[in-house]
Short mmCIF file of C-alpha atoms and ligand atoms in Angstrom, two decimals:
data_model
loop_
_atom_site.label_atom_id
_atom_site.label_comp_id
_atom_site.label_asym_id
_atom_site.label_seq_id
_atom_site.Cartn_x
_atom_site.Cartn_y
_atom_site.Cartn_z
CA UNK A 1 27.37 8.65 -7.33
CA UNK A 2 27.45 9.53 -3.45
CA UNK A 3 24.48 8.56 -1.72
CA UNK A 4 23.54 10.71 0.93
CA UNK A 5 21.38 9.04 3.64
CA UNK A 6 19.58 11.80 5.44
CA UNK A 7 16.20 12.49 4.80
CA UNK A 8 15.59 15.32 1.77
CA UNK A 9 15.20 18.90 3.89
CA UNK A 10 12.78 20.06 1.65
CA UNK A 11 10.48 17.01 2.96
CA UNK A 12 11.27 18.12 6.56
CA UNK A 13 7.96 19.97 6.33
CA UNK A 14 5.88 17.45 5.24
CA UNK A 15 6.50 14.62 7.11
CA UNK A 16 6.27 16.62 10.50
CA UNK A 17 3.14 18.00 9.10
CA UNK A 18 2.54 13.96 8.77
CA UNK A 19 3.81 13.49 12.21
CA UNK A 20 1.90 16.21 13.83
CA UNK A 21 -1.12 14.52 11.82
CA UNK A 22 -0.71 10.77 12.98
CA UNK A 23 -0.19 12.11 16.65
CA UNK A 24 -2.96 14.74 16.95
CA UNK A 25 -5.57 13.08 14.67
CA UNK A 26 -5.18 9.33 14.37
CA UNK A 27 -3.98 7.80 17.47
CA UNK A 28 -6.67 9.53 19.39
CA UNK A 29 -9.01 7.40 17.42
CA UNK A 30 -7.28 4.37 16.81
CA UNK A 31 -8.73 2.19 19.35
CA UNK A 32 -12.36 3.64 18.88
CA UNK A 33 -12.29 2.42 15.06
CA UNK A 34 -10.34 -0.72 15.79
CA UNK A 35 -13.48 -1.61 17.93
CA UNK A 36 -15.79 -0.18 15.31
CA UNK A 37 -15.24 -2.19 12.81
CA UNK A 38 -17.19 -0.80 9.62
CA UNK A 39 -18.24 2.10 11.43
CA UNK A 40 -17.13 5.06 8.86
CA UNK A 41 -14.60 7.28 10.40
CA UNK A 42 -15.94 10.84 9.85
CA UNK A 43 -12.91 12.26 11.44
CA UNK A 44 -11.04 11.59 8.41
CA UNK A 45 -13.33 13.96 6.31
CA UNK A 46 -11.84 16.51 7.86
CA UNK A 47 -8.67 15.32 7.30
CA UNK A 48 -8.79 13.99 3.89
CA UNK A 49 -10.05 17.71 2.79
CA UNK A 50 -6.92 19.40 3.77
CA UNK A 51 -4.38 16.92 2.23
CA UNK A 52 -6.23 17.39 -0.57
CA UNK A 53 -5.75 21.42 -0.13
CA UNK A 54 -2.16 21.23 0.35
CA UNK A 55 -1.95 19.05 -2.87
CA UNK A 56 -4.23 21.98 -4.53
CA UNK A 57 -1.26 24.77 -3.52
CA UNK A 58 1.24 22.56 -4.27
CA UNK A 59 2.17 23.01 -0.84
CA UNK A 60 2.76 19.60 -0.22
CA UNK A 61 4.22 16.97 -3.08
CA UNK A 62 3.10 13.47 -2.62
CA UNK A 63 0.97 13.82 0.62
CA UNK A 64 -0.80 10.90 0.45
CA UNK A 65 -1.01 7.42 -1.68
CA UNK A 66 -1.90 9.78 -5.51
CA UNK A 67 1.09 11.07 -5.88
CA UNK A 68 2.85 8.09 -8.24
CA UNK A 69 3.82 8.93 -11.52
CA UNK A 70 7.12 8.45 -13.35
CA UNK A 71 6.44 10.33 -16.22
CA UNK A 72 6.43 13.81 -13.44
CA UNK A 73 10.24 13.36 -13.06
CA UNK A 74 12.22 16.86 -14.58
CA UNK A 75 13.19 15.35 -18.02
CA UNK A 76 16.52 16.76 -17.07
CA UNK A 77 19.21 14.26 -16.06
CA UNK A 78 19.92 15.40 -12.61
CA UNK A 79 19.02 13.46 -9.21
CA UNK A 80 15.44 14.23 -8.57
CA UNK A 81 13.64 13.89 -4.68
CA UNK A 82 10.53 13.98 -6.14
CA UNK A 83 6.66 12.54 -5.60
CA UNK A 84 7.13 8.75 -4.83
CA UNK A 85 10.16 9.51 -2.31
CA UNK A 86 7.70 12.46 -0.35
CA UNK A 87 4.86 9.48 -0.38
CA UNK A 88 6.62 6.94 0.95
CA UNK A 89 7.97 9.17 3.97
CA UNK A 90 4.70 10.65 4.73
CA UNK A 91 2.65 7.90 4.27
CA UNK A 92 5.75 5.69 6.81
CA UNK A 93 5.10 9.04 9.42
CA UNK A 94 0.93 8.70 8.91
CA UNK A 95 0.65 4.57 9.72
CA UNK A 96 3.24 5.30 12.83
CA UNK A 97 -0.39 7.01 13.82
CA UNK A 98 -2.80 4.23 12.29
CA UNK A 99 -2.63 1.72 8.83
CA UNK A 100 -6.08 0.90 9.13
CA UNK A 101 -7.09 4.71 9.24
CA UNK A 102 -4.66 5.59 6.37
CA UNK A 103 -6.06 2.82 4.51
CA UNK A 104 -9.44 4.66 4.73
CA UNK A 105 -8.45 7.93 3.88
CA UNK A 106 -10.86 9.46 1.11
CA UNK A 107 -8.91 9.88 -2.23
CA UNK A 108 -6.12 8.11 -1.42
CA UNK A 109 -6.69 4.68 -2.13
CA UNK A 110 -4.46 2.25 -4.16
CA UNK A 111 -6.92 2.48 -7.02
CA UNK A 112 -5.94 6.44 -7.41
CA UNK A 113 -2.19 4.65 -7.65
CA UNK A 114 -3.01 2.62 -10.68
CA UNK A 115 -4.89 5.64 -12.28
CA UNK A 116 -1.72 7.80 -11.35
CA UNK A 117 0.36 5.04 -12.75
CA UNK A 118 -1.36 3.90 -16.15
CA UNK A 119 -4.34 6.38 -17.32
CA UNK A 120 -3.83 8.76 -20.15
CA UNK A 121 -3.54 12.68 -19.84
CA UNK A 122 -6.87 12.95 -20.57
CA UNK A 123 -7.94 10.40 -18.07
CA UNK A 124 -6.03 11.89 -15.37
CA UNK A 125 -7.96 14.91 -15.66
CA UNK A 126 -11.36 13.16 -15.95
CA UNK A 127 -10.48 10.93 -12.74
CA UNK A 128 -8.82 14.23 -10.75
CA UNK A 129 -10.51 13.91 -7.05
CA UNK A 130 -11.99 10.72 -7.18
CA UNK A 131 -11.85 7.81 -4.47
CA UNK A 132 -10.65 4.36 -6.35
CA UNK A 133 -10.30 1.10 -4.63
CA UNK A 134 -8.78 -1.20 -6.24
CA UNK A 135 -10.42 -4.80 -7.41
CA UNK A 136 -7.90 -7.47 -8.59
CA UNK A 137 -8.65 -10.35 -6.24
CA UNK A 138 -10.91 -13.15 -7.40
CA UNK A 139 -12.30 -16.55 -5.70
CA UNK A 140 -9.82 -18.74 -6.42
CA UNK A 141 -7.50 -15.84 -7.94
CA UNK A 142 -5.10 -14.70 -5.34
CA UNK A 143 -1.59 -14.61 -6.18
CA UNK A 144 -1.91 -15.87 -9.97
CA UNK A 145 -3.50 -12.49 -10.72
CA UNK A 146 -2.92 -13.88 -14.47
CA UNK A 147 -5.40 -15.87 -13.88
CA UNK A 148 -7.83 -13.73 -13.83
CA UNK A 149 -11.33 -14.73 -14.74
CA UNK A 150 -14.04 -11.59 -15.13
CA UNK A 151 -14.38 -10.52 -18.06
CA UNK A 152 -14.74 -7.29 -19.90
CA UNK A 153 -16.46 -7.52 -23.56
CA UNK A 154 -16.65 -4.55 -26.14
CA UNK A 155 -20.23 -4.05 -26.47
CA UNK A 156 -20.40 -0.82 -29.00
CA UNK A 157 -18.98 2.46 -26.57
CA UNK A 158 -19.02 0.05 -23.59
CA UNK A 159 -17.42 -2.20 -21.98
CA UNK A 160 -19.52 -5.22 -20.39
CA UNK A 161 -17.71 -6.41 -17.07
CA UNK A 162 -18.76 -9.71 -15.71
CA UNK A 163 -17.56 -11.45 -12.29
CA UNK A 164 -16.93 -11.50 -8.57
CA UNK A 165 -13.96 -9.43 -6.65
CA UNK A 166 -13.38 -10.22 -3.19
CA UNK A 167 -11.29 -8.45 -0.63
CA UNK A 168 -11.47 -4.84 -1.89
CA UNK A 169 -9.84 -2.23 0.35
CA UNK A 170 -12.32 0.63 0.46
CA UNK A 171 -14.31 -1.23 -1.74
CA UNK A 172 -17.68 -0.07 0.28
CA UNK A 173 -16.77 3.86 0.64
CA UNK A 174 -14.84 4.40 -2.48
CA UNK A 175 -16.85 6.15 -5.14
CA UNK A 176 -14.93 4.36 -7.81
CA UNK A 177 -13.19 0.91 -8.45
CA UNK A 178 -10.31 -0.11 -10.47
CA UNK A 179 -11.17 -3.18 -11.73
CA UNK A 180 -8.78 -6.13 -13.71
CA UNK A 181 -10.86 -7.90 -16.24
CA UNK A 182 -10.00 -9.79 -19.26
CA UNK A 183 -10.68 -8.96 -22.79
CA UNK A 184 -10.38 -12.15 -23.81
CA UNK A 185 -9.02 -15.29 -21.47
CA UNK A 186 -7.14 -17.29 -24.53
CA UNK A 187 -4.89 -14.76 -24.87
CA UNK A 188 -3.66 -15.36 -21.51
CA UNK A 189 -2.16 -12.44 -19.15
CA UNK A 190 -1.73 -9.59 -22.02
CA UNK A 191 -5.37 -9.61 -22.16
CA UNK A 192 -6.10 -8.15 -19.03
CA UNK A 193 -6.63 -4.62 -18.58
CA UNK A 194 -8.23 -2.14 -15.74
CA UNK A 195 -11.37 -0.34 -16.05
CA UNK A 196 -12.45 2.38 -13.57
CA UNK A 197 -15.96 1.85 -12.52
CA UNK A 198 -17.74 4.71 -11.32
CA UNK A 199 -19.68 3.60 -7.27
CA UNK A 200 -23.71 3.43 -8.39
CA UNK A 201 -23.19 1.40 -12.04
CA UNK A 202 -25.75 -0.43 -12.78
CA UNK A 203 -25.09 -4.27 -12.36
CA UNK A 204 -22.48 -3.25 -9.67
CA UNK A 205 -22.89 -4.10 -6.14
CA UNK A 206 -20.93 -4.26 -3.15
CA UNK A 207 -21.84 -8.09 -0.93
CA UNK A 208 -21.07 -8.09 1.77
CA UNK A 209 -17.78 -6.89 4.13
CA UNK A 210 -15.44 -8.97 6.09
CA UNK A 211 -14.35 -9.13 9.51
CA UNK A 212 -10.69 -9.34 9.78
CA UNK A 213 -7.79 -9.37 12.42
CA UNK A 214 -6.80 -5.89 12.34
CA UNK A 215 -6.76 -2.93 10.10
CA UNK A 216 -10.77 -2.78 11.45
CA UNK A 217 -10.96 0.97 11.01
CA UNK A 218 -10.45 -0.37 6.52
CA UNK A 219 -13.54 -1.25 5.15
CA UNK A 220 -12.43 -4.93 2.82
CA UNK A 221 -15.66 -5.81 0.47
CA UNK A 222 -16.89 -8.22 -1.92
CA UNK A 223 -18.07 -6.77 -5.36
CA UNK A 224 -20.06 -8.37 -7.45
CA UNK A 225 -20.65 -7.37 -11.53
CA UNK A 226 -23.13 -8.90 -13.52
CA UNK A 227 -23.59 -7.19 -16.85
CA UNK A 228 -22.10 -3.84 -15.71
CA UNK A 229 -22.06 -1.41 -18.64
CA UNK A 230 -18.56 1.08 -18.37
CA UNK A 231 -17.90 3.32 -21.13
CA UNK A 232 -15.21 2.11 -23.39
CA UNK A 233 -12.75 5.18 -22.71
CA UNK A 234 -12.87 3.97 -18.58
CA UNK A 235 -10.14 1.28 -19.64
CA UNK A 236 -6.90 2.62 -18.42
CA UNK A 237 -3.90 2.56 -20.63
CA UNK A 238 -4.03 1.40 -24.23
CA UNK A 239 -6.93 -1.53 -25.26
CA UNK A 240 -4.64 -3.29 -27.79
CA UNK A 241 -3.68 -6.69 -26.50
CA UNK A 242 0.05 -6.85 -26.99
CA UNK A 243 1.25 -9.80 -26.04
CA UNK A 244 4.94 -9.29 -26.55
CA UNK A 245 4.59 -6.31 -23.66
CA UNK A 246 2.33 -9.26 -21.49
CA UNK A 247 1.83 -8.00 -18.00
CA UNK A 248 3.88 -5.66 -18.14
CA UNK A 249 1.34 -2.68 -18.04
CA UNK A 250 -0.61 -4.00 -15.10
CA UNK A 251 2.05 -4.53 -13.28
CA UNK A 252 3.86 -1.17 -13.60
CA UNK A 253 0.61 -0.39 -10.89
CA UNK A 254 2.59 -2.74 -8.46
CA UNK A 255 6.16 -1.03 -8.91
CA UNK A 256 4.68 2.10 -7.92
CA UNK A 257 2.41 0.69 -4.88
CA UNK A 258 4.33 -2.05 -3.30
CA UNK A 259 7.29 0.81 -1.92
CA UNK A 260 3.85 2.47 -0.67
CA UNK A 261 3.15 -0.71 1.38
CA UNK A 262 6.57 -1.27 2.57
CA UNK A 263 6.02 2.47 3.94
CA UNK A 264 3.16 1.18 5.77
CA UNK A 265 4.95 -1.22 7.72
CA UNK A 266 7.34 0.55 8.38
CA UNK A 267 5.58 3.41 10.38
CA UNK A 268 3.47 0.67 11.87
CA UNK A 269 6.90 -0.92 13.10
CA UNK A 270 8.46 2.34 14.47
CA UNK A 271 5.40 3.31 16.09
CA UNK A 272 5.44 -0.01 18.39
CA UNK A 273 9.87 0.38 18.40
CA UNK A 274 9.40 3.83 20.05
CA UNK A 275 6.53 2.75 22.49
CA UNK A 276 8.73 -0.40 23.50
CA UNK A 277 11.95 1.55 23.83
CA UNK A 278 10.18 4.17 26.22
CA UNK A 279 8.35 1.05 27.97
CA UNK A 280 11.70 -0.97 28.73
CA UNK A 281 13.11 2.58 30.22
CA UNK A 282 10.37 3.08 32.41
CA UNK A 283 11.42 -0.92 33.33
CA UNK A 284 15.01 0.44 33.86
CA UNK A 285 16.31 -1.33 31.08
CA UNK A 286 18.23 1.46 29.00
CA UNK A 287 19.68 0.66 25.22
CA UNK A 288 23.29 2.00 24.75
CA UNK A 289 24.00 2.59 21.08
CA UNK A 290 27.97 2.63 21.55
CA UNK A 291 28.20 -0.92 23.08
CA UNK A 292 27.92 -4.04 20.92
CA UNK A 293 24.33 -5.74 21.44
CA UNK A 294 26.06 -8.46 22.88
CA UNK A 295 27.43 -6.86 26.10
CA UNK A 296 23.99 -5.76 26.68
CA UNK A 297 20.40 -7.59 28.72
CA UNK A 298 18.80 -9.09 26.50
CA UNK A 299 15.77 -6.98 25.80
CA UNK A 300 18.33 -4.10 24.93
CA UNK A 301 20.23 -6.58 22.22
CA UNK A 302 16.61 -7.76 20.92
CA UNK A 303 15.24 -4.32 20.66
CA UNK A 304 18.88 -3.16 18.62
CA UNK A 305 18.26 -6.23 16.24
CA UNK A 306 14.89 -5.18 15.90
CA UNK A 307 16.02 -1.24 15.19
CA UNK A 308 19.06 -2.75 12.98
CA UNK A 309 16.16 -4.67 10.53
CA UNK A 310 13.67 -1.72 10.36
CA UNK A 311 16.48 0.87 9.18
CA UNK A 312 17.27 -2.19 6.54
CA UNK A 313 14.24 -1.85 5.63
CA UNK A 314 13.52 1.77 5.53
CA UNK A 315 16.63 2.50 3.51
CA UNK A 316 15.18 -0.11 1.17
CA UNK A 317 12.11 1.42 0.75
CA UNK A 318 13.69 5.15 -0.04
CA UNK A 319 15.89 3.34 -2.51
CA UNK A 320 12.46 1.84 -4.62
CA UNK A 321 10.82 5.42 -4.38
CA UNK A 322 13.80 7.20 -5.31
CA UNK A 323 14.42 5.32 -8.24
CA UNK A 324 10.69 5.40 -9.42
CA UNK A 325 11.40 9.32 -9.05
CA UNK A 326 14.39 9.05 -11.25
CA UNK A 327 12.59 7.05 -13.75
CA UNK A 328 14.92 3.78 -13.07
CA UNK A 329 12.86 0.71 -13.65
CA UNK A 330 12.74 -0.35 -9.50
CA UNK A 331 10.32 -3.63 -9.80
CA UNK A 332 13.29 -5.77 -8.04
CA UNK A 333 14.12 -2.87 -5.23
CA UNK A 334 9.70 -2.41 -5.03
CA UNK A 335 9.88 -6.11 -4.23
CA UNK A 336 12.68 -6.39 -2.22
CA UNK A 337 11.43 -3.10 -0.30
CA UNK A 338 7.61 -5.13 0.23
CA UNK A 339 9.11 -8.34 1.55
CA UNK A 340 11.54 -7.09 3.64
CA UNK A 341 9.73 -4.29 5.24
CA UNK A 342 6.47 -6.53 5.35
CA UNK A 343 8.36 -9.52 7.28
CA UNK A 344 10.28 -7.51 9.31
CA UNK A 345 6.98 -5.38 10.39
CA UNK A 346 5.17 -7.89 11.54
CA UNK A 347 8.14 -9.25 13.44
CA UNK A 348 9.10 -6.27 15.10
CA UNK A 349 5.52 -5.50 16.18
CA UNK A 350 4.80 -8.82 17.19
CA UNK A 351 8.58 -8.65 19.18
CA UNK A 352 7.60 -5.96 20.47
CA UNK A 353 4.69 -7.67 22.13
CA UNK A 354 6.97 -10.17 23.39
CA UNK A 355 9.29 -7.82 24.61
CA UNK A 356 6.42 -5.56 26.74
CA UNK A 357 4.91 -8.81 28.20
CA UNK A 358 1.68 -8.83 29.61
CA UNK A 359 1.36 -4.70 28.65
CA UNK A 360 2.34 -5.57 25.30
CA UNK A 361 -0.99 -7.95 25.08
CA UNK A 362 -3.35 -6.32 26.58
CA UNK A 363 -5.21 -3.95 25.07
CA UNK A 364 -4.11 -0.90 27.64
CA UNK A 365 -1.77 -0.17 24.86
CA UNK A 366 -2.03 0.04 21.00
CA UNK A 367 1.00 -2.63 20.54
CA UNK A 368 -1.23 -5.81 20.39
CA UNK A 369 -3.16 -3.61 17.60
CA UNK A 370 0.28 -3.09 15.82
CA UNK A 371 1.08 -6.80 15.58
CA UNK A 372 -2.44 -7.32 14.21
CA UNK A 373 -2.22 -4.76 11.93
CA UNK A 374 0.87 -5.17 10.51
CA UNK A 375 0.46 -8.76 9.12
CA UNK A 376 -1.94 -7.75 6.48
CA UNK A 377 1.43 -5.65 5.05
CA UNK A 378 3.25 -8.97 4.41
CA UNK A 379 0.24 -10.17 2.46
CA UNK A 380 -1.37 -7.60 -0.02
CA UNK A 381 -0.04 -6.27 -3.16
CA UNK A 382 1.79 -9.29 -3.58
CA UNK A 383 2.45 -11.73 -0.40
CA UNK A 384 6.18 -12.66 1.04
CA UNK A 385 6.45 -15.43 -1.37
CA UNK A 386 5.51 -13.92 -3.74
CA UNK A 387 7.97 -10.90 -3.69
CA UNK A 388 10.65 -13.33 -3.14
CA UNK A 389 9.65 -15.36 -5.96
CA UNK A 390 10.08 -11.82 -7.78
CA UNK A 391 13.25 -11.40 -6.58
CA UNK A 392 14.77 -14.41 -7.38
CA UNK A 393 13.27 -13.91 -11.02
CA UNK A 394 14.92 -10.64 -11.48
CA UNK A 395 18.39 -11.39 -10.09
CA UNK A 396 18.43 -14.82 -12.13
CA UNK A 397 16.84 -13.66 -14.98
CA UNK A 398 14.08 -15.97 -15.44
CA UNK A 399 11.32 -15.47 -16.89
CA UNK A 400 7.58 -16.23 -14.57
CA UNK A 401 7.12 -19.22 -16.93
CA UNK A 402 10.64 -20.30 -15.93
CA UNK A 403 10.50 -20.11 -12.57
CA UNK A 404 7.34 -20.58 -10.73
C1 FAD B 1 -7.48 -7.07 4.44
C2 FAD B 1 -7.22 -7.38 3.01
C3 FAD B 1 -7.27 -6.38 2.07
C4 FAD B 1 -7.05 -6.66 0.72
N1 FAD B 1 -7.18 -5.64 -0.20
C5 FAD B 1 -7.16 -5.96 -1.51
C6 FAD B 1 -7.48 -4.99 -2.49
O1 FAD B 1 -7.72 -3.81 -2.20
N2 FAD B 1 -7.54 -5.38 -3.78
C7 FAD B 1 -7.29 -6.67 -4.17
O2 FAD B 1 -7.38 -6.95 -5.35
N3 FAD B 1 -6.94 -7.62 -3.26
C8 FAD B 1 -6.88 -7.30 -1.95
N4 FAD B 1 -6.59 -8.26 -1.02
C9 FAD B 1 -6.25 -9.62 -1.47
C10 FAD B 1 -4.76 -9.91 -1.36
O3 FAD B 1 -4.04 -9.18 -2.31
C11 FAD B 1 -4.60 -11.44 -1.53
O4 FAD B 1 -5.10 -12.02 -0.35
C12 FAD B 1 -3.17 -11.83 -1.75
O5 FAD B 1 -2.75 -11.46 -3.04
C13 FAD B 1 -2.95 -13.34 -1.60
O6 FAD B 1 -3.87 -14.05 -2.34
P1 FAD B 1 -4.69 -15.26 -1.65
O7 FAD B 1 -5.25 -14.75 -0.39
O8 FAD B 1 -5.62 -15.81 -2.66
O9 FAD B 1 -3.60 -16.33 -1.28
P2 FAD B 1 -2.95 -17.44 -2.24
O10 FAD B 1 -2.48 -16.82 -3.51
O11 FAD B 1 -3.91 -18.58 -2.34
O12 FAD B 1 -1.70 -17.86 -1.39
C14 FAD B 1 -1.78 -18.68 -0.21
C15 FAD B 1 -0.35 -18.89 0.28
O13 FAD B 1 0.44 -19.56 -0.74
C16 FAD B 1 1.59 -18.79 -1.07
N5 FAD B 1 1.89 -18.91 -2.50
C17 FAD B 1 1.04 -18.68 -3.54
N6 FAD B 1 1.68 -18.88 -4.71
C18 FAD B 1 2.97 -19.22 -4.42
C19 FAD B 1 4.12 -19.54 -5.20
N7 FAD B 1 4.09 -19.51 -6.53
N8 FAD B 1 5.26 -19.84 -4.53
C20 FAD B 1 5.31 -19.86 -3.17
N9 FAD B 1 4.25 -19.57 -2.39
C21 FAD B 1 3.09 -19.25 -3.00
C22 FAD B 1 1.23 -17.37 -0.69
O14 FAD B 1 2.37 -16.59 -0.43
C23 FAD B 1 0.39 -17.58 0.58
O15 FAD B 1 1.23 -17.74 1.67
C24 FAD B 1 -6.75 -7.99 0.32
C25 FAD B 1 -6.66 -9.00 1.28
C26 FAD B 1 -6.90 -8.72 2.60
C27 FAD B 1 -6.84 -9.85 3.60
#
């Protein structure tokens, strides 16, 4: 099959509707909300309210982080351009404005993902509109997420959840949560499931919020559950505990949000690539794309290397959305799309820094913001290692028991 590598026209509109967006609405209040950190940025309500029209018309396919689902694909064989593909290049276009911002828009958190992902027709309709975080991080459970130690226990219609979350994006303003619990720990990683917990449950309460490095304008929040009562048919997916299929179900949520991630970085890189490119012309240093990097200064070579690694990346990331759209199984090309695009963010951003000197650090411009926000991209929804360890799984074809 010929691969074409322009961007799809019909997404033309969308992602400089996205552009306009990041330029207009979110740089302008980038460094206000990067100073104010848990301050709620009302701006967005605004904002959030007409994504969520143009989703409504069907004017716009995949505006925002909702718009993952495999099963959407035409059942017909041809090539489809479809939801996860227009995600990943909007959401890429909105973080070259801000990630932390993004990260806060209303109804567009990585919990509506994993109800896009796993719920049931009838859930989809039940959850249509909401705001889900998503709680999968434990004390003590980071990267194991098989380890996973609250628990959910069938009490009659409901479903008791018991245990402490930590580190949940939007976790303070979401009106829902996704939550990962276990049915029943002996049964090891096929036991867990997700339950979405509706914001003002009894025995559910958000502890406290942390300060972090950079995506300040992203609210990140400890949740506690102590005897929360959720009705039995707010378990996502199927409650049988198959443990041929494992983790498989849980983690279909990560083949559809890591290529969302790896869109994040790379926005946040471009933004800093075309701030530094216009910064070293102002310098007089101008980058010639017809002479090799080597006959070049220096800072044009470095910022060529830099341009040659986020294109690597980009193209990766198109590849895991367009195969999610095509309903290829993508979980090695998600990976590979995460860790590349999430190492090569924060080194481009943090290059680009380097590159701008004493401008880069200070906070005059939004570049020192960039390489602070950016490293949070390398580490959520799966860390570096972690997506290498993936990788190496896949193309070996070990098993996680196999190779650790
Ligand atoms: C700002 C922010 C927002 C977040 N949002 C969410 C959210 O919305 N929902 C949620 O559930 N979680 C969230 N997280 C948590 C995040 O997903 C975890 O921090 C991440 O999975 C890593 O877990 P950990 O911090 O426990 O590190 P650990 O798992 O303890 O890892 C520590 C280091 O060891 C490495 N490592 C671990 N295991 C291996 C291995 N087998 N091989 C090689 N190296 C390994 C890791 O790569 C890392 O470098 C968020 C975190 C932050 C900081």
């Amino acid at each position: 099959m010929p691969i074409n590598l322009d961007d799809p026209k019909k997404f033309r509109p969308l992602v400089g509707q996205a552009h306009q967006v990041a330029m207009n609405m979110l740089r302008p209040i980038s460094r206000k909300y990067d100073r104010a950190e848990h301050e709620y940025p009302q701006e967005l309500d605004m904002l959030a309210a007409m994504i969520d029209g143009l989703a409504e018309s069907g004017a716009s396919e995949g505006a925002g982080a909702a718009g993952v689902r495999r099963e959407d694909a035409d059942a017909d064989s041809s090539v489809k351009n479809g939801a996860n593909l227009a995600s990943v290049m909007s959401i890429a276009e909105m973080c070259w404005g801000d990630v932390g911002l993004l990260l806060s828009m209303p109804r567009q958190g990585l919990g509506n993902s994993a109800i896009a992902s796993v719920a049931d027709e009838e859930q989809q309709e039940r959850f249509a509109g909401v705001w889900a975080g998503m709680a999968i991080t434990e004390p003590g459970v980071g990267s194991d997420s098989a380890n996973i130690r609250t628990t959910a226990t069938l009490d009659g219609d409901h479903y008791v959840l018991n245990g402490e979350k930590i580190y949940v994006t939007s976790g303070d303003r979401a009106d829902h949560i996704v939550v990962w619990a276990t049915l029943d720990r002996s049964l090891g990683r096929a036991a867990i499931k997700s339950f979405v917990v509706p914001k003002g449950t009894p025995g559910m309460r958000v502890d406290r919020l942390e300060h972090k490095l950079g995506i300040r304008a992203s609210d990140t929040a400890t949740i506690i559950f102590e005897d929360c009562r959720v009705p039995a048919e707010n378990l996502l997916g199927s409650p049988e505990v198959d443990t041929k299929q494992g983790f498989a179900g849980a983690m279909a949520t990560f083949d559809n949000t890591r290529p969302l991630v790896a869109a994040m970085a790379v926005g946040c890189a471009r933004a800093a690539l075309d701030l530094t490119r216009d910064l070293l012309a102002q310098a007089g240093v101008s980058v010639d794309y017809d002479r090799p990097a080597q006959t070049q200064s220096a800072a044009a070579a470095r910022l060529l290397q830099m341009e040659a690694d986020w294109e690597a990346a980009h193209l990766l990331m198109l590849q895991a959305a367009w195969m999610a759209d095509n309903r290829r199984p993508n979980s090695l090309e998600a990976s590979m799309a995460k860790a590349k695009a999430g190492r090569v963010g924060s080194d481009i951003t943090l290059g680009c820094v380097e590159l701008t000197g004493s401008l880069g650090y200070s906070e005059a411009e939004l570049l020192e913001k960039w390489a602070r926000d950016s490293k949070i991209l390398d580490i959520f929804e799966g860390t570096q290692q972690i997506q290498q360890l993936i990788v190496a799984r896949r193309v070996l074809g070990l098993s996680s028991a196999e190779l650790k």
